Tab-separated table of C-alpha atoms in Angstrom:
chain	number	residue	atom	x	y	z
A	11	MET	CA	0.075	-0.097	-0.056
A	12	GLU	CA	1.227	3.446	-0.749
A	13	TYR	CA	-1.753	5.543	-0.214
A	14	GLU	CA	-5.304	4.883	0.870
A	15	ASN	CA	-8.320	7.054	1.628
A	16	ILE	CA	-9.855	7.180	5.278
A	17	LYS	CA	-13.482	5.968	5.127
A	18	VAL	CA	-14.931	8.617	7.355
A	19	VAL	CA	-18.668	7.959	7.212
A	20	ASN	CA	-19.908	11.107	8.802
A	21	LEU	CA	-17.999	14.019	10.333
A	22	GLU	CA	-20.435	16.351	11.129
A	23	ILE	CA	-20.579	17.740	14.458
A	24	LYS	CA	-23.937	16.434	16.227
A	25	SER	CA	-24.165	18.139	19.502
A	26	ASN	CA	-27.042	20.538	19.930
A	27	PRO	CA	-26.082	24.512	19.274
A	28	GLU	CA	-27.760	25.691	22.711
A	29	ILE	CA	-25.434	23.381	25.071
A	30	LEU	CA	-22.315	24.994	23.553
A	31	LEU	CA	-22.980	28.277	25.514
A	32	PRO	CA	-20.874	27.153	28.609
A	33	GLN	CA	-17.803	26.440	26.453
A	34	ILE	CA	-18.302	29.773	24.005
A	35	LEU	CA	-18.450	31.718	27.656
A	36	ASN	CA	-15.430	29.885	28.978
A	37	ARG	CA	-13.397	30.900	25.649
A	38	ILE	CA	-14.474	34.687	25.806
A	39	GLY	CA	-14.190	34.941	29.427
A	40	TYR	CA	-17.429	35.594	30.284
A	41	SER	CA	-19.097	34.180	33.970
A	42	PRO	CA	-22.653	32.855	33.405
A	43	GLU	CA	-23.276	34.069	37.106
A	44	THR	CA	-22.734	37.592	35.950
A	45	MET	CA	-23.942	37.688	32.365
A	46	SER	CA	-27.203	39.480	31.804
A	47	GLU	CA	-30.049	38.028	30.134
A	48	SER	CA	-29.950	40.221	27.034
A	49	ILE	CA	-25.942	39.282	26.513
A	50	ARG	CA	-27.102	35.609	26.982
A	51	LYS	CA	-29.987	35.587	24.429
A	52	ARG	CA	-27.432	37.809	22.016
A	53	ILE	CA	-24.513	34.963	22.173
A	54	ASN	CA	-27.068	32.123	21.783
A	55	LYS	CA	-28.679	33.998	18.654
A	56	LEU	CA	-25.080	34.449	17.551
A	57	ILE	CA	-24.322	30.659	17.989
A	58	ALA	CA	-27.656	29.513	16.180
A	59	THR	CA	-26.584	31.803	13.513
A	60	GLY	CA	-22.718	30.751	12.885
A	61	TRP	CA	-24.287	27.046	13.463
A	62	GLY	CA	-26.538	27.250	10.484
A	63	ILE	CA	-23.952	28.392	7.963
A	64	ILE	CA	-21.009	26.156	9.108
A	65	HIS	CA	-20.219	23.339	6.729
A	66	VAL	CA	-17.688	20.832	7.683
A	67	ASP	CA	-15.548	19.473	4.846
A	68	PHE	CA	-12.269	17.509	4.714
A	69	VAL	CA	-9.331	15.569	2.538
A	70	GLU	CA	-7.576	12.793	3.601
A	71	ARG	CA	-5.055	10.367	2.894
A	72	ILE	CA	-2.521	7.816	4.450
A	73	ALA	CA	0.882	6.993	3.324
A	74	LYS	CA	3.235	4.478	3.878
A	75	ILE	CA	6.234	5.078	5.970
A	76	THR	CA	9.679	4.689	4.278
A	77	ASN	CA	12.312	6.066	6.257
A	78	GLY	CA	12.513	7.413	9.989
A	79	GLY	CA	15.470	9.043	10.538
A	80	THR	CA	16.634	11.598	13.338
A	81	GLY	CA	15.640	14.425	11.221
A	82	GLY	CA	12.129	13.574	10.508
A	83	ILE	CA	9.779	11.064	9.090
A	84	THR	CA	9.394	10.134	5.425
A	85	GLY	CA	6.582	8.491	3.501
A	86	LYS	CA	5.352	7.952	0.119
A	87	GLY	CA	4.670	11.622	-0.938
A	88	ILE	CA	5.278	13.256	1.997
A	89	ARG	CA	7.919	14.359	4.565
A	90	ILE	CA	7.560	15.394	8.192
A	91	ASP	CA	10.760	17.608	9.487
A	92	SER	CA	10.198	16.985	13.009
A	93	SER	CA	13.148	15.705	15.293
A	94	LYS	CA	10.844	15.351	17.904
A	95	TRP	CA	8.346	13.373	16.207
A	96	SER	CA	10.687	11.296	14.370
A	97	ALA	CA	11.818	10.042	18.022
A	98	LEU	CA	8.584	9.146	18.719
A	99	LEU	CA	8.925	6.131	16.369
A	100	ASN	CA	11.186	4.856	18.774
A	101	HIS	CA	8.643	4.298	21.498
A	102	MET	CA	6.052	2.487	18.791
A	103	ASN	CA	6.248	-1.246	17.341
A	104	SER	CA	6.377	-1.222	13.660
A	105	PRO	CA	5.524	2.496	12.659
A	106	GLU	CA	4.146	2.117	9.200
A	107	LEU	CA	1.654	4.946	8.651
A	108	LEU	CA	1.267	8.547	8.105
A	109	CYS	CA	-2.373	9.569	8.122
A	110	CYS	CA	-2.843	13.109	7.062
A	111	PHE	CA	-5.883	15.563	6.942
A	112	VAL	CA	-6.927	18.870	6.218
A	113	LEU	CA	-10.839	20.025	7.314
A	114	THR	CA	-12.357	23.509	7.377
A	115	LEU	CA	-15.824	24.982	8.425
A	116	GLY	CA	-15.771	26.766	4.824
A	117	GLU	CA	-15.753	30.613	3.673
A	118	SER	CA	-19.137	31.357	5.081
A	119	LEU	CA	-18.029	31.702	8.855
A	120	ASP	CA	-15.036	33.949	7.895
A	121	ARG	CA	-16.825	36.091	5.978
A	122	LEU	CA	-19.534	36.725	8.631
A	123	ILE	CA	-16.918	37.665	11.138
A	124	GLU	CA	-15.466	40.091	8.805
A	125	GLU	CA	-19.341	41.519	8.229
A	126	LYS	CA	-19.574	41.853	12.226
A	127	LYS	CA	-16.321	43.392	12.566
A	128	LYS	CA	-17.679	46.820	10.825
A	129	ASP	CA	-20.581	46.812	13.273
A	130	SER	CA	-19.786	44.990	16.488
A	131	LEU	CA	-16.554	43.652	17.628
A	132	PHE	CA	-18.444	41.388	20.383
A	133	ASP	CA	-20.199	39.335	17.649
A	134	ALA	CA	-17.248	38.946	15.867
A	135	TYR	CA	-15.481	37.825	19.025
A	136	VAL	CA	-18.223	35.257	19.708
A	137	LEU	CA	-18.503	34.179	16.282
A	138	ASP	CA	-14.579	33.527	15.823
A	139	ALA	CA	-14.536	31.524	19.293
A	140	LEU	CA	-17.605	29.411	18.195
A	141	GLY	CA	-15.625	28.725	14.922
A	142	SER	CA	-12.212	27.578	16.736
A	143	LEU	CA	-14.685	25.461	19.186
A	144	ILE	CA	-16.105	23.763	16.292
A	145	ALA	CA	-12.826	23.161	14.228
A	146	GLU	CA	-11.266	21.463	17.322
A	147	GLN	CA	-14.206	19.558	17.711
A	148	ALA	CA	-14.145	18.249	14.175
A	149	ALA	CA	-10.590	17.786	14.213
A	150	ASP	CA	-11.319	15.521	17.669
A	151	GLN	CA	-13.793	13.739	15.600
A	152	MET	CA	-11.561	13.137	12.996
A	153	GLU	CA	-8.777	11.587	14.950
A	154	ILE	CA	-11.019	9.469	16.472
A	155	SER	CA	-12.624	8.155	13.208
A	156	ILE	CA	-8.794	7.659	11.686
A	157	SER	CA	-8.178	5.519	15.001
A	158	LYS	CA	-11.066	3.321	14.574
A	159	HIS	CA	-10.422	2.943	10.657
A	160	LEU	CA	-6.802	1.412	11.773
A	161	SER	CA	-7.616	-0.370	14.744
A	162	VAL	CA	-9.919	-2.855	12.341
A	163	LYS	CA	-6.437	-3.589	10.531
A	164	ASN	CA	-4.795	-3.666	14.032
A	165	TYR	CA	-3.057	-0.174	14.105
A	166	GLU	CA	-2.716	1.999	16.888
A	167	CYS	CA	-2.436	5.790	16.580
A	168	SER	CA	-0.394	8.565	17.870
A	169	HIS	CA	-1.975	11.883	18.600
A	170	ARG	CA	-2.616	14.159	15.864
A	171	PHE	CA	-0.090	16.796	15.636
A	172	SER	CA	-0.063	19.798	13.333
A	173	PRO	CA	2.428	22.046	11.329
A	174	GLY	CA	3.677	24.944	13.760
A	175	TYR	CA	3.866	22.763	17.098
A	176	CYS	CA	6.949	21.156	18.536
A	177	ASP	CA	9.657	21.552	16.460
A	178	TRP	CA	7.570	21.141	13.060
A	179	GLU	CA	7.961	24.497	11.316
A	180	LEU	CA	4.931	25.981	10.213
A	181	ALA	CA	5.326	27.162	6.593
A	182	ALA	CA	7.374	24.079	5.637
A	183	GLY	CA	4.793	22.019	7.267
A	184	GLN	CA	1.945	23.196	5.426
A	185	ILE	CA	3.641	22.836	2.195
A	186	ALA	CA	4.238	19.262	2.742
A	187	ILE	CA	0.737	18.689	3.670
A	188	PHE	CA	-0.603	20.628	0.847
A	189	GLN	CA	1.401	19.081	-1.769
A	190	PHE	CA	0.568	15.671	-0.455
A	191	LEU	CA	-3.524	16.244	0.003
A	192	GLN	CA	-4.097	19.269	-2.286
A	193	PRO	CA	-6.894	20.803	0.017
A	194	GLU	CA	-7.595	23.277	-2.732
A	195	THR	CA	-9.959	20.691	-3.751
A	196	ILE	CA	-12.204	21.878	-0.930
A	197	GLY	CA	-11.430	25.306	-1.129
A	198	VAL	CA	-8.636	25.435	1.444
A	199	LYS	CA	-4.951	26.998	0.726
A	200	SER	CA	-1.953	28.133	2.515
A	201	MET	CA	-0.341	31.213	2.547
A	202	PRO	CA	3.256	31.469	2.383
A	203	SER	CA	3.555	32.186	6.174
A	204	GLY	CA	1.319	28.950	6.672
A	205	VAL	CA	-1.474	30.501	7.754
A	206	ILE	CA	-4.608	28.485	6.263
A	207	ILE	CA	-7.533	30.071	4.545
A	208	PRO	CA	-10.289	29.948	5.521
A	209	GLU	CA	-9.360	30.401	8.798
A	210	LYS	CA	-11.226	27.810	10.959
A	211	SER	CA	-9.469	25.035	9.100
A	212	ILE	CA	-7.066	22.548	10.492
A	213	SER	CA	-4.412	20.418	9.157
A	214	ALA	CA	-2.784	17.315	10.998
A	215	VAL	CA	-0.955	14.173	10.988
A	216	MET	CA	-1.049	10.934	12.852
A	217	ILE	CA	1.355	8.036	12.943
A	218	GLY	CA	0.014	4.562	12.599
A	219	ALA	CA	1.928	1.583	14.025
A	220	LYS	CA	1.173	-1.849	15.513
A	221	ARG	CA	1.948	-0.555	18.924
A	222	VAL	CA	1.916	2.935	20.348
A	223	THR	CA	3.162	3.058	23.799
A	224	THR	CA	3.299	7.008	23.843
A	225	LYS	CA	1.032	8.917	21.828
A	226	SER	CA	2.973	12.164	21.474
A	227	PRO	CA	6.974	13.552	21.954
A	228	CYS	CA	5.784	15.539	25.033
A	229	LEU	CA	6.899	12.904	27.592
A	230	PHE	CA	10.438	12.683	26.407
A	231	CYS	CA	10.510	16.744	25.538
A	232	LYS	CA	12.540	18.966	27.797
A	233	ASP	CA	10.289	22.087	27.338
A	234	GLN	CA	8.250	21.717	31.027
A	235	HIS	CA	6.470	25.295	30.107
A	236	CYS	CA	5.073	24.315	26.821
A	237	LYS	CA	1.437	25.490	26.781
A	238	TYR	CA	0.694	22.853	24.426
A	239	ARG	CA	2.206	19.841	26.409
A	240	ARG	CA	0.114	16.679	26.997
A	241	THR	CA	0.403	14.157	29.682
A	242	ASP	CA	-1.789	11.495	27.961
């Protein structure tokens, strides 16, 4: 196998928009106890409006790992230039696969946020928080779907990791993923800086192996103060 597509049945977020309120309040720094009823209604309306125009789309692909040297991981058609993630291969039995994906919430939410900035920065801030929350939920679901897909074939998976995290340089990482996946087919493009458009889009890679004892390099990374540090 050189390449394989992942059969993700459904990536739509199924939670009720109304239950997102506490998470949105946490992101924007509002306390439910001190918030006025008018603000509560306003935020709920914004959540419903944003929810109604979000459409999750994605591309995904699996490549067979051909080399895992000290400077990175090479797969058929893609290379991950990260010493830390390459070192993670030493904590796996038979690391064989690079599972790559790009997902997006689409351009409509970006346009609405820009429109709201003209009249209300508060509204734009709430919608931005909503988009970030839903994008992360979609990426979580994508990670679960990939893990389930590979578990049927007796593979275990690392956590997902994205360009710009650990020692994987942002712009170079996006180039590698975009050349491999060509997410322009779903309307996603990468700027020279590595920033993705639409803004609420996520690119990531997971490693598939016969046995994964450590899911991220965090446990052997010396940066104890990294805000992205994971303990699982």
